[in-house]
mmCIF file of C-alpha atoms and ligand atoms in Angstrom:
data_model
loop_
_atom_site.group_PDB
_atom_site.id
_atom_site.type_symbol
_atom_site.label_atom_id
_atom_site.label_comp_id
_atom_site.label_asym_id
_atom_site.label_seq_id
_atom_site.Cartn_x
_atom_site.Cartn_y
_atom_site.Cartn_z
ATOM 1 C CA LEU A 1 63.098 104.823 85.609
ATOM 2 C CA ILE A 2 65.835 104.738 83.171
ATOM 3 C CA ALA A 3 64.649 108.170 81.955
ATOM 4 C CA PHE A 4 65.469 109.485 85.536
ATOM 5 C CA PHE A 5 68.771 108.053 85.443
ATOM 6 C CA GLN A 6 69.840 109.565 81.983
ATOM 7 C CA PRO A 7 72.756 111.864 82.496
ATOM 8 C CA LYS A 8 71.421 115.911 82.239
ATOM 9 C CA VAL A 9 74.114 116.481 79.355
ATOM 10 C CA LEU A 10 71.697 119.146 78.128
ATOM 11 C CA ALA A 11 70.774 121.051 81.264
ATOM 12 C CA GLY A 12 70.629 124.694 80.569
ATOM 13 C CA GLN A 13 69.870 124.199 76.919
ATOM 14 C CA HIS A 14 66.644 125.100 75.123
ATOM 15 C CA VAL A 15 65.875 122.405 72.111
ATOM 16 C CA LEU A 16 63.547 122.993 69.340
ATOM 17 C CA VAL A 17 62.637 119.929 67.314
ATOM 18 C CA THR A 18 60.417 119.757 64.165
ATOM 19 C CA ALA A 19 58.861 116.255 63.697
ATOM 20 C CA GLY A 20 56.255 114.348 61.485
ATOM 21 C CA PRO A 21 55.491 115.187 57.956
ATOM 22 C CA THR A 22 53.742 118.336 56.604
ATOM 23 C CA TYR A 23 50.243 118.257 54.930
ATOM 24 C CA GLU A 24 49.821 120.505 52.045
ATOM 25 C CA ALA A 25 46.111 121.103 51.158
ATOM 26 C CA MET A 26 44.785 120.894 47.614
ATOM 27 C CA ASP A 27 41.136 121.795 48.479
ATOM 28 C CA PRO A 28 39.273 121.461 51.872
ATOM 29 C CA VAL A 29 39.033 117.601 51.731
ATOM 30 C CA ARG A 30 42.435 116.631 49.939
ATOM 31 C CA GLY A 31 46.043 117.248 49.979
ATOM 32 C CA ILE A 32 49.545 115.868 49.726
ATOM 33 C CA THR A 33 51.850 114.720 52.344
ATOM 34 C CA ASN A 34 55.069 112.981 53.203
ATOM 35 C CA LEU A 35 55.576 109.527 54.659
ATOM 36 C CA SER A 36 56.782 110.222 58.223
ATOM 37 C CA SER A 37 55.405 108.576 61.492
ATOM 38 C CA GLY A 38 57.298 111.210 63.533
ATOM 39 C CA LYS A 39 58.622 108.785 66.057
ATOM 40 C CA MET A 40 62.207 109.717 65.528
ATOM 41 C CA GLY A 41 61.553 113.436 66.224
ATOM 42 C CA PHE A 42 59.088 112.669 69.190
ATOM 43 C CA SER A 43 61.868 110.148 70.717
ATOM 44 C CA ILE A 44 64.579 112.802 70.322
ATOM 45 C CA ALA A 45 62.436 115.370 72.160
ATOM 46 C CA ARG A 46 61.908 112.954 74.913
ATOM 47 C CA ALA A 47 65.601 112.221 75.289
ATOM 48 C CA ALA A 48 66.412 115.793 74.956
ATOM 49 C CA ARG A 49 63.838 116.573 77.920
ATOM 50 C CA GLU A 50 65.277 113.293 79.935
ATOM 51 C CA ALA A 51 68.753 114.837 79.275
ATOM 52 C CA GLY A 52 67.848 118.052 81.233
ATOM 53 C CA ALA A 53 66.713 120.493 78.506
ATOM 54 C CA GLU A 54 63.591 122.784 77.919
ATOM 55 C CA VAL A 55 61.936 121.409 74.922
ATOM 56 C CA ALA A 56 59.751 122.529 72.414
ATOM 57 C CA LEU A 57 58.232 120.181 69.625
ATOM 58 C CA VAL A 58 56.717 121.315 66.442
ATOM 59 C CA ALA A 59 54.888 118.623 65.148
ATOM 60 C CA GLY A 60 52.900 118.085 61.657
ATOM 61 C CA PRO A 61 50.142 115.688 61.593
ATOM 62 C CA VAL A 62 51.089 112.495 63.694
ATOM 63 C CA HIS A 63 49.540 110.013 66.020
ATOM 64 C CA LEU A 64 51.805 110.226 68.942
ATOM 65 C CA SER A 65 51.464 111.342 72.463
ATOM 66 C CA THR A 66 53.242 114.368 73.694
ATOM 67 C CA PRO A 67 56.570 113.303 75.739
ATOM 68 C CA ARG A 68 56.262 114.266 79.403
ATOM 69 C CA GLY A 69 57.769 117.902 79.952
ATOM 70 C CA VAL A 70 57.730 118.930 76.418
ATOM 71 C CA GLN A 71 55.956 121.974 74.836
ATOM 72 C CA ARG A 72 54.277 120.659 71.688
ATOM 73 C CA VAL A 73 53.055 122.890 69.052
ATOM 74 C CA ASP A 74 50.897 121.095 66.256
ATOM 75 C CA VAL A 75 50.983 122.557 62.808
ATOM 76 C CA ARG A 76 49.820 121.378 59.314
ATOM 77 C CA SER A 77 51.423 122.934 56.376
ATOM 78 C CA ALA A 78 55.121 123.784 55.759
ATOM 79 C CA LEU A 79 54.191 127.363 56.125
ATOM 80 C CA ASP A 80 52.581 126.759 59.460
ATOM 81 C CA MET A 81 55.759 124.798 60.551
ATOM 82 C CA GLN A 82 57.861 127.582 59.389
ATOM 83 C CA ALA A 83 55.921 130.139 61.334
ATOM 84 C CA ALA A 84 55.773 128.067 64.439
ATOM 85 C CA VAL A 85 59.801 127.554 64.440
ATOM 86 C CA ALA A 86 60.213 131.213 63.682
ATOM 87 C CA LYS A 87 58.211 131.786 67.066
ATOM 88 C CA HIS A 88 60.434 129.516 68.968
ATOM 89 C CA ILE A 89 63.730 129.840 67.559
ATOM 90 C CA ASP A 90 64.874 132.843 69.408
ATOM 91 C CA ALA A 91 64.986 130.788 72.798
ATOM 92 C CA ALA A 92 66.668 127.750 71.430
ATOM 93 C CA SER A 93 70.334 126.947 71.584
ATOM 94 C CA VAL A 94 69.964 123.748 69.582
ATOM 95 C CA PHE A 95 67.724 122.996 66.603
ATOM 96 C CA VAL A 96 66.824 119.337 65.480
ATOM 97 C CA ALA A 97 65.006 119.271 62.081
ATOM 98 C CA THR A 98 63.593 115.675 61.669
ATOM 99 C CA ALA A 99 60.432 116.935 60.060
ATOM 100 C CA ALA A 100 59.522 115.344 56.337
ATOM 101 C CA VAL A 101 58.594 118.847 55.047
ATOM 102 C CA ALA A 102 56.760 118.630 52.008
ATOM 103 C CA ASP A 103 59.168 120.045 49.352
ATOM 104 C CA TRP A 104 55.977 121.791 47.267
ATOM 105 C CA ARG A 105 52.983 122.909 48.070
ATOM 106 C CA VAL A 106 49.762 123.318 45.632
ATOM 107 C CA ALA A 107 49.749 126.751 44.033
ATOM 108 C CA ASP A 108 46.025 127.874 44.178
ATOM 109 C CA VAL A 109 44.459 125.911 46.825
ATOM 110 C CA ALA A 110 40.692 125.526 46.045
ATOM 111 C CA GLY A 111 38.498 127.202 48.466
ATOM 112 C CA GLN A 112 35.745 124.604 47.760
ATOM 113 C CA LYS A 113 35.862 120.968 47.067
ATOM 114 C CA ILE A 114 37.261 119.912 43.565
ATOM 115 C CA LYS A 115 34.272 118.141 42.054
ATOM 116 C CA LYS A 116 34.427 115.437 39.162
ATOM 117 C CA ASP A 117 32.547 116.509 36.383
ATOM 118 C CA GLY A 118 31.870 113.461 34.821
ATOM 119 C CA SER A 119 33.878 114.251 31.797
ATOM 120 C CA GLY A 120 36.962 112.215 33.057
ATOM 121 C CA GLN A 121 38.684 115.685 33.128
ATOM 122 C CA LEU A 122 41.493 115.832 35.540
ATOM 123 C CA PRO A 123 42.399 118.688 37.804
ATOM 124 C CA GLN A 124 45.435 120.724 36.924
ATOM 125 C CA LEU A 125 47.511 121.415 39.906
ATOM 126 C CA SER A 126 50.630 123.892 39.903
ATOM 127 C CA PHE A 127 53.130 123.674 42.700
ATOM 128 C CA VAL A 128 55.453 126.314 44.469
ATOM 129 C CA GLU A 129 58.421 125.378 46.311
ATOM 130 C CA ASN A 130 58.189 125.297 50.118
ATOM 131 C CA PRO A 131 60.683 127.430 52.307
ATOM 132 C CA ASP A 132 63.503 125.367 53.353
ATOM 133 C CA ILE A 133 62.987 125.857 57.248
ATOM 134 C CA LEU A 134 66.173 124.194 58.325
ATOM 135 C CA ALA A 135 68.413 125.865 55.837
ATOM 136 C CA GLY A 136 66.836 129.312 56.861
ATOM 137 C CA VAL A 137 67.566 128.522 60.492
ATOM 138 C CA ALA A 138 71.190 127.582 59.558
ATOM 139 C CA GLN A 139 71.831 130.827 57.816
ATOM 140 C CA SER A 140 70.636 132.783 60.790
ATOM 141 C CA ALA A 141 73.188 134.967 62.659
ATOM 142 C CA ARG A 142 72.924 133.146 65.891
ATOM 143 C CA ALA A 143 73.347 129.741 64.004
ATOM 144 C CA LYS A 144 76.389 131.397 62.648
ATOM 145 C CA ASN A 145 78.175 132.713 65.543
ATOM 146 C CA GLY A 146 77.717 129.585 67.561
ATOM 147 C CA ALA A 147 74.830 130.284 69.864
ATOM 148 C CA LEU A 148 72.342 128.048 67.974
ATOM 149 C CA TYR A 149 73.700 124.412 67.116
ATOM 150 C CA CYS A 150 71.569 123.038 63.970
ATOM 151 C CA VAL A 151 71.319 119.387 63.295
ATOM 152 C CA GLY A 152 69.503 118.044 60.071
ATOM 153 C CA PHE A 153 68.434 114.696 58.949
ATOM 154 C CA ALA A 154 68.175 113.088 55.541
ATOM 155 C CA ALA A 155 66.287 110.112 54.249
ATOM 156 C CA GLU A 156 67.652 108.912 51.270
ATOM 157 C CA SER A 157 67.013 105.925 49.246
ATOM 158 C CA HIS A 158 70.737 105.405 47.941
ATOM 159 C CA ASP A 159 74.056 106.496 48.451
ATOM 160 C CA LEU A 160 73.217 107.783 51.753
ATOM 161 C CA LEU A 161 76.889 108.973 53.051
ATOM 162 C CA LYS A 162 77.471 110.931 49.763
ATOM 163 C CA HIS A 163 74.197 112.471 49.530
ATOM 164 C CA ALA A 164 74.305 113.147 53.432
ATOM 165 C CA THR A 165 77.803 114.755 52.919
ATOM 166 C CA ALA A 166 76.415 117.044 50.211
ATOM 167 C CA LYS A 167 73.298 117.850 51.948
ATOM 168 C CA ARG A 168 75.244 118.796 54.993
ATOM 169 C CA GLU A 169 77.151 121.440 53.159
ATOM 170 C CA ARG A 170 74.274 122.707 51.309
ATOM 171 C CA LYS A 171 72.158 123.145 54.495
ATOM 172 C CA GLY A 172 75.227 124.913 56.133
ATOM 173 C CA VAL A 173 74.473 122.523 59.393
ATOM 174 C CA PRO A 174 77.318 121.243 61.447
ATOM 175 C CA LEU A 175 75.778 117.898 61.848
ATOM 176 C CA LEU A 176 73.668 116.087 59.529
ATOM 177 C CA VAL A 177 71.967 112.786 60.425
ATOM 178 C CA GLY A 178 71.241 110.105 57.660
ATOM 179 C CA ASN A 179 68.597 107.077 58.310
ATOM 180 C CA ILE A 180 70.275 103.966 57.206
ATOM 181 C CA GLY A 181 68.005 102.490 54.828
ATOM 182 C CA PRO A 182 65.900 100.555 54.008
ATOM 183 C CA ALA A 183 62.747 102.665 54.515
ATOM 184 C CA THR A 184 62.058 102.972 58.432
ATOM 185 C CA PHE A 185 58.843 104.762 58.052
ATOM 186 C CA GLY A 186 56.535 103.831 61.231
ATOM 187 C CA LEU A 187 59.059 101.157 62.598
ATOM 188 C CA ASP A 188 60.278 101.604 66.171
ATOM 189 C CA ASP A 189 64.019 100.737 64.997
ATOM 190 C CA ASN A 190 66.289 102.634 62.794
ATOM 191 C CA ALA A 191 70.094 103.063 62.260
ATOM 192 C CA LEU A 192 71.604 106.454 61.752
ATOM 193 C CA LEU A 193 74.794 107.609 60.080
ATOM 194 C CA LEU A 194 76.322 110.992 61.649
ATOM 195 C CA VAL A 195 78.061 113.260 59.226
ATOM 196 C CA ASP A 196 79.939 116.120 60.427
ATOM 197 C CA ALA A 197 83.122 118.200 59.586
ATOM 198 C CA GLN A 198 85.306 115.670 61.061
ATOM 199 C CA GLY A 199 84.099 112.953 59.286
ATOM 200 C CA HIS A 200 81.243 110.077 59.858
ATOM 201 C CA GLN A 201 80.043 107.513 62.265
ATOM 202 C CA GLU A 202 77.433 104.912 62.530
ATOM 203 C CA LEU A 203 74.759 104.515 65.445
ATOM 204 C CA PRO A 204 74.146 100.878 64.777
ATOM 205 C CA HIS A 205 70.539 99.500 64.574
ATOM 206 C CA ALA A 206 68.435 99.904 67.749
ATOM 207 C CA ASN A 207 65.071 101.167 68.640
ATOM 208 C CA LYS A 208 64.305 104.897 68.148
ATOM 209 C CA LEU A 209 64.213 106.225 71.701
ATOM 210 C CA THR A 210 67.820 104.409 72.384
ATOM 211 C CA LEU A 211 69.266 106.047 69.241
ATOM 212 C CA ALA A 212 67.652 109.121 70.179
ATOM 213 C CA ARG A 213 69.267 108.985 73.729
ATOM 214 C CA GLN A 214 72.698 108.314 71.995
ATOM 215 C CA LEU A 215 72.296 111.135 69.345
ATOM 216 C CA VAL A 216 71.632 113.595 72.290
ATOM 217 C CA GLY A 217 74.714 112.443 73.801
ATOM 218 C CA GLU A 218 76.596 113.227 70.499
ATOM 219 C CA ILE A 219 74.599 116.573 70.074
ATOM 220 C CA ALA A 220 76.073 117.405 73.928
ATOM 221 C CA ARG A 221 79.580 116.419 73.015
ATOM 222 C CA ARG A 222 79.716 118.471 70.266
ATOM 223 C CA LEU A 223 78.144 121.627 71.906
ATOM 224 C CA LYS A 224 81.052 121.594 74.140
ATOM 225 C CA THR A 225 83.669 121.810 71.375
ATOM 226 C CA VAL A 226 81.983 124.641 69.319
HETATM 227 N N1 CTP B 1 63.917 120.376 55.536
HETATM 228 C C1 CTP B 1 63.332 121.555 56.186
HETATM 229 N N2 CTP B 1 62.418 122.260 55.078
HETATM 230 C C2 CTP B 1 62.296 121.815 53.624
HETATM 231 C C3 CTP B 1 62.714 120.670 53.524
HETATM 232 C C4 CTP B 1 63.798 120.132 54.549
HETATM 233 O O1 CTP B 1 63.345 122.252 57.041
HETATM 234 N N3 CTP B 1 61.389 122.689 53.117
HETATM 235 C C5 CTP B 1 64.883 119.834 56.459
HETATM 236 C C6 CTP B 1 64.162 118.559 57.011
HETATM 237 O O2 CTP B 1 63.431 118.614 58.252
HETATM 238 C C7 CTP B 1 65.662 117.951 57.059
HETATM 239 C C8 CTP B 1 66.744 118.191 56.184
HETATM 240 O O3 CTP B 1 66.026 119.547 55.893
HETATM 241 O O4 CTP B 1 66.212 118.075 58.388
HETATM 242 C C9 CTP B 1 66.717 117.459 54.469
HETATM 243 O O5 CTP B 1 65.589 117.232 54.451
HETATM 244 P P1 CTP B 1 65.339 116.427 52.972
HETATM 245 O O6 CTP B 1 63.872 116.466 52.508
HETATM 246 O O7 CTP B 1 66.132 115.149 53.083
HETATM 247 O O8 CTP B 1 66.164 117.268 51.957
HETATM 248 P P2 CTP B 1 66.067 118.372 50.772
HETATM 249 O O9 CTP B 1 66.777 119.608 50.734
HETATM 250 O O10 CTP B 1 64.514 118.612 50.871
HETATM 251 O O11 CTP B 1 66.266 117.428 49.583
HETATM 252 P P3 CTP B 1 65.596 116.326 48.738
HETATM 253 O O12 CTP B 1 64.298 115.921 49.591
HETATM 254 O O13 CTP B 1 65.453 116.587 47.455
HETATM 255 O O14 CTP B 1 66.601 115.113 49.137
HETATM 256 CA CA1 CA B 2 62.833 117.268 50.804
#
């Protein structure tokens, strides 16, 4: 019922959200990943839909049900996520990157399960850097001419305002949202720090859906002024 009465501040907008971790395979049965429940991203997708937007949600491996009315695309690796984003970005007017994308992937993924040979010898893995999906989107012509509004997230362990401010500039996004620590992985509550060109503001501790609805309001307010 609450959802029904949300103001339709994103009517006519197309919102693309990335959420959850990515999983980078080492071999067919092993891989590396990030800690991320996907709850914040799924809540934002839900809140954007409630606010009247068309919403596409590109999700890494998570255990969450799809918010009503949201088009979900499941992916596994960062490269999969990048490809899914590329497919949907032209239709988007807002891009919200909440995914905890693995920064590196294994360079040579073994085609078969790596076996212990009994000698105690360790596998030697080398890594390659994954593409920065958000930074790539933020550099596109549509983002630069204001047709696409980009929002980044940052999970920092310390000096949140300093890192979030620097990250906002480095990624070239108008709005960067920091999770106010300690780690909120998997929890239902969070607090957010919003950093934009005007300065910063806090959305105090609340459950993630409440915060997502507030954030959607903040995004909508900024869309009007760009
Ligand atoms: N991001 C992305 N693609 C990546 C890495 C990050 O799209 N390969 C996005 C995240 O979804 C988030 C933002 O960029 O919106 C910041 O991610 P974060 O991991 O905090 O920043 P990094 O630039 O990867 O720096 P670091 O992990 O070293 O802090
Ligand atoms: Ca990272």
